[in-house]
Tab-separated table of C-alpha atoms and ligand atoms in Angstrom:
chain	number	residue	atom	x	y	z
Q	27	MET	CA	72.944	8.006	122.491
Q	28	ASP	CA	74.053	9.040	119.022
Q	29	GLU	CA	75.666	6.413	116.932
Q	30	MET	CA	78.995	7.129	115.180
Q	31	LEU	CA	79.288	3.640	113.609
Q	32	THR	CA	76.951	0.622	113.458
Q	33	ALA	CA	77.579	-2.825	112.064
Q	34	ARG	CA	74.461	-4.927	111.856
Q	35	ASP	CA	74.849	-8.628	111.708
Q	36	ILE	CA	77.537	-8.220	109.030
Q	37	ARG	CA	79.262	-11.179	107.155
Q	38	PHE	CA	82.193	-10.902	104.855
Q	39	ALA	CA	84.211	-13.363	102.733
Q	40	TYR	CA	87.266	-12.220	100.648
Q	41	GLU	CA	86.162	-14.769	97.954
Q	42	GLU	CA	82.796	-15.341	96.758
Q	43	GLY	CA	81.384	-18.488	98.732
Q	44	GLY	CA	84.766	-18.481	100.616
Q	45	ARG	CA	85.408	-18.645	104.283
Q	46	LEU	CA	83.922	-15.839	106.255
Q	47	ALA	CA	86.416	-13.396	107.712
Q	48	ILE	CA	83.440	-11.483	109.412
Q	49	ASP	CA	80.750	-13.995	110.502
Q	50	GLY	CA	77.693	-12.327	111.891
Q	51	LEU	CA	79.043	-9.421	113.748
Q	52	SER	CA	77.069	-6.490	115.324
Q	53	VAL	CA	78.735	-3.619	117.106
Q	54	GLN	CA	77.877	-0.084	117.725
Q	55	VAL	CA	80.233	2.785	118.470
Q	56	ASN	CA	78.737	5.931	120.002
Q	57	LYS	CA	79.824	9.413	119.223
Q	58	GLY	CA	82.694	10.519	121.441
Q	59	GLU	CA	83.455	6.998	122.616
Q	60	PHE	CA	86.910	5.228	122.734
Q	61	LEU	CA	86.447	1.735	121.632
Q	62	ALA	CA	89.337	-0.819	121.761
Q	63	VAL	CA	89.078	-3.859	119.662
Q	64	LEU	CA	91.224	-6.805	120.601
Q	65	GLY	CA	91.546	-10.462	119.214
Q	66	ALA	CA	93.958	-13.078	118.184
Q	67	ASN	CA	95.652	-12.859	114.800
Q	68	GLY	CA	93.213	-13.470	111.912
Q	69	CYS	CA	90.037	-13.078	113.906
Q	70	GLY	CA	88.909	-10.395	111.465
Q	71	LYS	CA	89.807	-7.012	113.282
Q	72	SER	CA	91.363	-5.388	110.102
Q	73	THR	CA	88.545	-6.638	107.987
Q	74	LEU	CA	86.112	-5.085	110.302
Q	75	ALA	CA	88.105	-1.662	110.340
Q	76	LYS	CA	87.990	-1.519	106.559
Q	77	HIS	CA	84.296	-1.755	106.813
Q	78	PHE	CA	84.082	1.371	108.807
Q	79	ASN	CA	85.077	3.621	105.996
Q	80	ALA	CA	83.612	1.507	102.965
Q	81	ILE	CA	87.067	0.306	101.797
Q	82	LEU	CA	85.130	-3.040	102.104
Q	83	LEU	CA	81.519	-3.642	101.925
Q	84	PRO	CA	79.676	-6.364	103.810
Q	85	THR	CA	78.385	-9.400	101.960
Q	86	ALA	CA	75.438	-9.510	104.178
Q	87	GLY	CA	74.210	-7.104	106.911
Q	88	LYS	CA	74.708	-3.339	106.984
Q	89	VAL	CA	77.372	-0.971	108.078
Q	90	LEU	CA	76.238	2.634	108.977
Q	91	VAL	CA	78.416	5.687	109.478
Q	92	GLU	CA	76.392	8.381	111.242
Q	93	GLY	CA	73.399	6.684	109.738
Q	94	MET	CA	74.833	6.564	106.159
Q	95	ASP	CA	74.924	3.135	104.671
Q	96	THR	CA	78.479	2.407	103.413
Q	97	ALA	CA	76.853	0.564	100.518
Q	98	ASP	CA	75.237	3.696	99.295
Q	99	GLU	CA	77.717	4.971	96.670
Q	100	ASP	CA	76.378	8.467	96.578
Q	101	ARG	CA	77.561	8.821	100.327
Q	102	LEU	CA	80.945	7.401	99.871
Q	103	TRP	CA	82.730	10.721	99.746
Q	104	ASP	CA	81.006	11.799	102.936
Q	105	ILE	CA	81.710	8.511	104.669
Q	106	ARG	CA	85.434	8.757	103.811
Q	107	GLN	CA	85.524	12.247	105.110
Q	108	LYS	CA	83.877	11.290	108.413
Q	109	VAL	CA	86.073	8.277	109.083
Q	110	GLY	CA	89.861	8.603	108.941
Q	111	MET	CA	91.886	5.615	109.012
Q	112	VAL	CA	95.525	5.192	110.440
Q	113	PHE	CA	97.510	1.935	109.583
Q	114	GLN	CA	100.271	-0.032	111.274
Q	115	ASN	CA	103.124	0.900	109.069
Q	116	PRO	CA	104.082	4.722	109.196
Q	117	ASP	CA	106.139	4.352	106.117
Q	118	ASN	CA	103.465	3.172	103.935
Q	119	GLN	CA	101.322	6.335	104.753
Q	120	ILE	CA	103.891	9.146	104.215
Q	121	VAL	CA	103.690	10.431	100.618
Q	122	ALA	CA	105.701	13.680	100.595
Q	123	THR	CA	109.190	14.818	101.325
Q	124	VAL	CA	108.249	17.475	103.855
Q	125	VAL	CA	106.061	17.032	106.910
Q	126	GLU	CA	103.713	19.951	106.260
Q	127	GLU	CA	103.311	18.854	102.575
Q	128	ASP	CA	102.459	15.396	103.671
Q	129	VAL	CA	99.796	16.629	106.132
Q	130	ALA	CA	98.411	18.809	103.326
Q	131	PHE	CA	98.320	16.035	100.727
Q	132	ALA	CA	94.746	14.878	101.193
Q	133	LEU	CA	93.373	18.355	101.407
Q	134	GLU	CA	95.169	19.369	98.218
Q	135	ASN	CA	93.398	16.702	96.533
Q	136	LEU	CA	90.202	17.812	97.840
Q	137	GLY	CA	90.817	21.386	96.384
Q	138	VAL	CA	90.477	23.044	99.524
Q	139	GLU	CA	91.351	26.691	98.972
Q	140	PRO	CA	94.949	27.780	100.270
Q	141	GLY	CA	94.140	29.967	103.172
Q	142	GLU	CA	91.773	27.382	104.598
Q	143	MET	CA	94.400	24.619	103.893
Q	144	ARG	CA	97.126	26.562	105.838
Q	145	ARG	CA	94.833	26.951	108.843
Q	146	ARG	CA	93.816	23.275	108.834
Q	147	VAL	CA	97.245	22.023	108.255
Q	148	ASP	CA	98.798	24.025	111.168
Q	149	GLU	CA	95.966	23.029	113.404
Q	150	ALA	CA	96.279	19.521	112.547
Q	151	MET	CA	100.050	19.496	113.160
Q	152	GLU	CA	99.469	21.167	116.423
Q	153	LEU	CA	96.953	18.590	117.603
Q	154	ALA	CA	99.205	15.846	116.654
Q	155	GLY	CA	102.265	17.442	118.140
Q	156	VAL	CA	104.219	17.474	114.961
Q	157	TYR	CA	104.248	21.281	114.335
Q	158	LYS	CA	107.942	21.662	115.343
Q	159	TYR	CA	108.858	19.072	112.671
Q	160	ARG	CA	106.738	20.715	109.879
Q	161	GLU	CA	109.830	21.513	107.693
Q	162	LYS	CA	111.561	18.299	108.221
Q	163	ALA	CA	111.779	15.278	105.993
Q	164	PRO	CA	109.445	12.655	107.244
Q	165	HIS	CA	111.913	9.978	106.697
Q	166	LYS	CA	114.250	11.474	109.214
Q	167	LEU	CA	111.755	11.216	111.949
Q	168	SER	CA	111.214	8.328	114.390
Q	169	GLY	CA	108.540	5.730	113.794
Q	170	GLY	CA	106.278	7.388	116.586
Q	171	GLN	CA	106.747	10.876	114.926
Q	172	LYS	CA	105.896	9.564	111.524
Q	173	GLN	CA	102.860	8.073	112.833
Q	174	ARG	CA	101.880	11.424	114.470
Q	175	VAL	CA	102.450	12.873	110.984
Q	176	ALA	CA	99.948	10.334	109.526
Q	177	ILE	CA	97.524	11.130	112.164
Q	178	ALA	CA	97.865	14.838	111.520
Q	179	GLY	CA	97.150	14.173	107.605
Q	180	VAL	CA	93.840	12.413	108.749
Q	181	ILE	CA	92.991	15.084	111.441
Q	182	ALA	CA	93.390	17.733	108.738
Q	183	MET	CA	90.378	16.344	106.934
Q	184	ARG	CA	88.425	17.254	110.073
Q	185	PRO	CA	86.997	13.652	110.529
Q	186	ASP	CA	84.421	12.712	113.315
Q	187	CYS	CA	85.950	9.423	113.805
Q	188	LEU	CA	89.450	7.781	113.751
Q	189	VAL	CA	89.947	4.263	113.269
Q	190	LEU	CA	93.494	2.949	114.205
Q	191	ASP	CA	94.496	-0.449	112.964
Q	192	GLU	CA	97.456	-1.284	115.277
Q	193	ALA	CA	98.813	2.062	114.713
Q	194	THR	CA	101.276	1.614	117.593
Q	195	ALA	CA	102.430	-1.953	116.788
Q	196	MET	CA	105.664	-0.843	114.972
Q	197	LEU	CA	106.686	1.772	117.566
Q	198	ASP	CA	109.013	1.792	120.633
Q	199	PRO	CA	107.484	2.332	124.101
Q	200	ILE	CA	108.101	6.173	124.020
Q	201	GLY	CA	106.656	6.498	120.541
Q	202	ARG	CA	103.655	4.378	121.493
Q	203	GLU	CA	103.042	6.400	124.399
Q	204	LYS	CA	103.160	9.734	122.591
Q	205	VAL	CA	100.864	8.424	119.910
Q	206	MET	CA	98.385	7.098	122.444
Q	207	ARG	CA	98.494	10.463	124.314
Q	208	THR	CA	97.716	12.238	121.075
Q	209	VAL	CA	94.859	10.038	120.298
Q	210	ARG	CA	93.451	10.263	123.798
Q	211	SER	CA	93.566	14.065	123.614
Q	212	LEU	CA	91.899	14.052	120.271
Q	213	ASN	CA	89.097	11.979	121.861
Q	214	ARG	CA	88.818	13.753	125.119
Q	215	ASP	CA	89.458	17.396	124.236
Q	216	HIS	CA	88.240	17.386	120.706
Q	217	GLY	CA	85.386	14.875	120.655
Q	218	ILE	CA	86.684	12.607	118.064
Q	219	THR	CA	85.280	9.111	118.253
Q	220	VAL	CA	88.154	6.665	118.428
Q	221	VAL	CA	88.277	2.902	117.444
Q	222	ALA	CA	91.654	1.575	118.238
Q	223	ILE	CA	92.527	-1.920	117.186
Q	224	THR	CA	95.388	-3.145	119.396
Q	225	HIS	CA	97.417	-5.929	120.713
Q	226	TYR	CA	98.419	-3.974	123.840
Q	227	MET	CA	96.249	-4.602	126.657
Q	228	GLU	CA	97.437	-1.588	128.731
Q	229	GLU	CA	96.040	0.475	125.751
Q	230	ALA	CA	92.960	-1.264	125.800
Q	231	ALA	CA	92.587	-0.842	129.553
Q	232	GLN	CA	92.314	3.040	129.069
Q	233	ALA	CA	89.454	2.805	126.547
Q	234	ASP	CA	85.762	3.410	127.503
Q	235	ARG	CA	84.656	0.120	126.081
Q	236	VAL	CA	86.382	-3.063	124.876
Q	237	VAL	CA	85.347	-5.494	122.125
Q	238	VAL	CA	87.122	-8.774	121.959
Q	239	MET	CA	86.751	-10.634	118.636
Q	240	SER	CA	87.128	-14.318	117.800
Q	241	GLY	CA	86.469	-15.923	114.555
Q	242	GLY	CA	84.752	-12.940	112.953
Q	243	LYS	CA	82.435	-12.536	115.785
Q	244	VAL	CA	82.182	-10.421	119.069
Q	245	ALA	CA	83.213	-12.759	121.810
Q	246	LEU	CA	83.374	-10.294	124.850
Q	247	GLU	CA	82.195	-6.788	125.248
Q	248	GLY	CA	82.055	-4.388	128.162
Q	249	THR	CA	84.002	-1.816	130.014
Q	250	PRO	CA	87.909	-2.633	130.424
Q	251	LYS	CA	87.095	-3.697	133.979
Q	252	GLU	CA	84.239	-6.009	132.992
Q	253	VAL	CA	86.211	-7.626	130.076
Q	254	PHE	CA	89.592	-8.033	131.994
Q	255	SER	CA	88.340	-9.383	135.248
Q	256	GLN	CA	87.241	-12.444	133.105
Q	257	VAL	CA	90.832	-13.445	133.141
Q	258	GLU	CA	90.177	-17.058	132.066
Q	259	ALA	CA	87.634	-16.155	129.296
Q	260	VAL	CA	90.187	-13.488	127.929
Q	261	ARG	CA	92.962	-16.124	127.923
Q	262	ALA	CA	90.822	-18.803	126.311
Q	263	LEU	CA	90.769	-16.355	123.287
Q	264	HIS	CA	94.384	-16.455	123.235
Q	265	LEU	CA	94.903	-12.892	124.752
Q	266	ASP	CA	96.483	-11.601	127.788
Q	267	VAL	CA	94.917	-9.382	130.457
Q	268	PRO	CA	96.931	-6.150	131.703
Q	269	GLN	CA	99.646	-7.045	134.082
Q	270	SER	CA	97.711	-5.685	136.953
Q	271	ALA	CA	94.715	-7.692	136.353
Q	272	GLU	CA	96.893	-10.821	136.081
Q	273	LEU	CA	98.643	-10.143	139.345
Q	274	CYS	CA	95.468	-9.557	141.171
Q	275	HIS	CA	93.968	-12.833	139.732
Q	276	GLU	CA	97.183	-14.656	140.897
Q	277	LEU	CA	96.964	-13.133	144.374
Q	278	THR	CA	93.208	-13.964	144.645
Q	279	ALA	CA	93.823	-17.420	143.565
Q	280	ALA	CA	96.665	-17.761	146.250
Q	281	GLY	CA	94.183	-16.624	148.953
Q	282	CYS	CA	94.932	-12.874	149.141
Q	283	PRO	CA	91.882	-10.738	149.367
Q	284	MET	CA	92.325	-8.411	146.447
Q	285	PRO	CA	89.400	-6.510	144.860
Q	286	PRO	CA	88.167	-8.256	141.755
Q	287	ASP	CA	88.301	-5.655	138.890
Q	288	LEU	CA	91.727	-3.921	139.105
Q	289	ILE	CA	93.188	-3.314	135.684
Q	290	CYS	CA	95.679	-0.413	136.138
Q	291	VAL	CA	98.971	0.045	138.084
Q	292	ASP	CA	97.730	2.795	140.331
Q	293	GLU	CA	94.724	0.848	141.576
Q	294	CYS	CA	96.653	-2.272	141.912
Q	295	ALA	CA	99.329	-0.492	143.885
Q	296	ALA	CA	96.888	1.123	146.232
Q	297	ALA	CA	95.030	-2.228	146.879
Q	298	LEU	CA	98.421	-3.784	147.795
Q	299	TYR	CA	99.245	-1.050	150.127
Q	300	LYS	CA	96.094	-1.461	151.862
Q	301	LEU	CA	96.480	-5.184	151.966
Q	302	LEU	CA	100.064	-4.933	153.548
Q	303	THR	CA	99.552	-2.040	155.895
Q	304	GLY	CA	95.919	-2.061	156.685
Q	305	LYS	CA	95.814	1.631	155.792
Q	306	GLU	CA	94.511	3.425	152.819
Q	307	ALA	CA	97.216	4.245	150.465
Q	308	PRO	CA	98.275	7.989	150.710
Q	309	ALA	CA	97.059	10.061	147.690
Q	310	HIS	CA	99.797	11.066	145.283
Q	311	GLY	CA	99.577	13.406	142.612
T	14	LIG	N1	93.226	-9.754	101.217
T	14	LIG	C1	92.786	-10.921	101.770
T	14	LIG	N2	92.432	-11.909	100.871
T	14	LIG	C2	92.069	-13.156	101.334
T	14	LIG	N3	91.980	-13.357	102.768
T	14	LIG	C3	92.285	-12.466	103.590
T	14	LIG	C4	92.651	-11.108	103.257
T	14	LIG	N4	92.988	-10.291	104.191
T	14	LIG	C5	92.690	-11.104	105.430
T	14	LIG	N5	92.177	-12.298	105.012
T	14	LIG	C6	91.866	-13.486	105.822
T	14	LIG	O1	90.711	-12.957	106.674
T	14	LIG	C7	90.843	-13.308	107.940
T	14	LIG	C8	90.710	-12.136	109.006
T	14	LIG	O2	91.916	-11.237	108.560
T	14	LIG	P1	92.161	-9.890	109.167
T	14	LIG	O3	93.385	-9.392	108.494
T	14	LIG	O4	90.936	-8.988	109.336
T	14	LIG	O5	92.492	-10.335	110.841
T	14	LIG	P2	93.139	-9.590	111.989
T	14	LIG	O6	92.388	-9.933	112.962
T	14	LIG	O7	93.296	-8.151	111.478
T	14	LIG	O8	94.689	-10.364	112.227
T	14	LIG	P3	96.009	-9.595	112.604
T	14	LIG	O9	95.940	-9.434	114.095
T	14	LIG	O10	96.947	-10.516	112.127
T	14	LIG	O11	96.145	-8.220	112.009
T	14	LIG	C9	92.114	-14.146	108.080
T	14	LIG	O12	91.763	-15.453	107.993
T	14	LIG	C10	92.864	-13.745	107.046
T	14	LIG	O13	93.704	-14.678	106.487
T	15	LIG	MG1	95.097	-6.915	111.331
């Protein structure tokens, strides 16, 4: 399978000889994949994210972006273009006083010619669902809308990969859902590889694969079902599992025969229906 991002046994300390924030971590992200990264506070998630577009370079080991070594200065430009980053606080990512100017900002700095820039900015605003706000002042938008403006600014660069570092953490549930819907559509419909660092288990449950970090290493890795069915192991890493997984786990512990790997609400509801009525749940749609 084609690799988008590869970290090979990387180590990183913020101070020379200091504590390792990343301590022997290997991970691979395939092209087109949606990977969620989980882990308790301070386990190194943001440090890892910053390795994926060469904001940080590993002290030992290698990080490759589509085969390009992030330590290779000649490729820095290409690497930054391939991997777009979205951070937690939308206010820190807005630079202009009008939405469409904000989305165009990075392209302007690249010297993209005006016609091409117009096309890319419009397309990016459409994809991020902010086209209708294009003439508005960003500071008048909600947190979720601002975060989608930030995503549009990144998408306008036509990256192959988006790295989101808790991009929904400061949003209300509606803003969060809209941002996630945008990100999922960029992944599914436009083939953009996504690495989403999150504290929301329900977001991670929708990923193709989940990596759980602890102490600068990978502690658990697998599909959401594989990871979240290990309820005790996930809790030992100071994390929760999605509520559906928790409910199924409790019911099983109490002697109810629930299937072992239910992580989303619909599946859980269908299993409960079957348990209570003895019949298959009616399909709804
Ligand atoms: N700029 C910095 N200088 C020194 N140490 C840092 C710096 N940034 C992070 N650290 C330390 O590196 C370790 C990993 O931090 P990091 O921010 O990557 O964790 P995280 O998993 O993103 O945490 P959170 O969930 O709180 O965002 C922590 O011990 C943190 O204190
Ligand atoms: Mg962080």
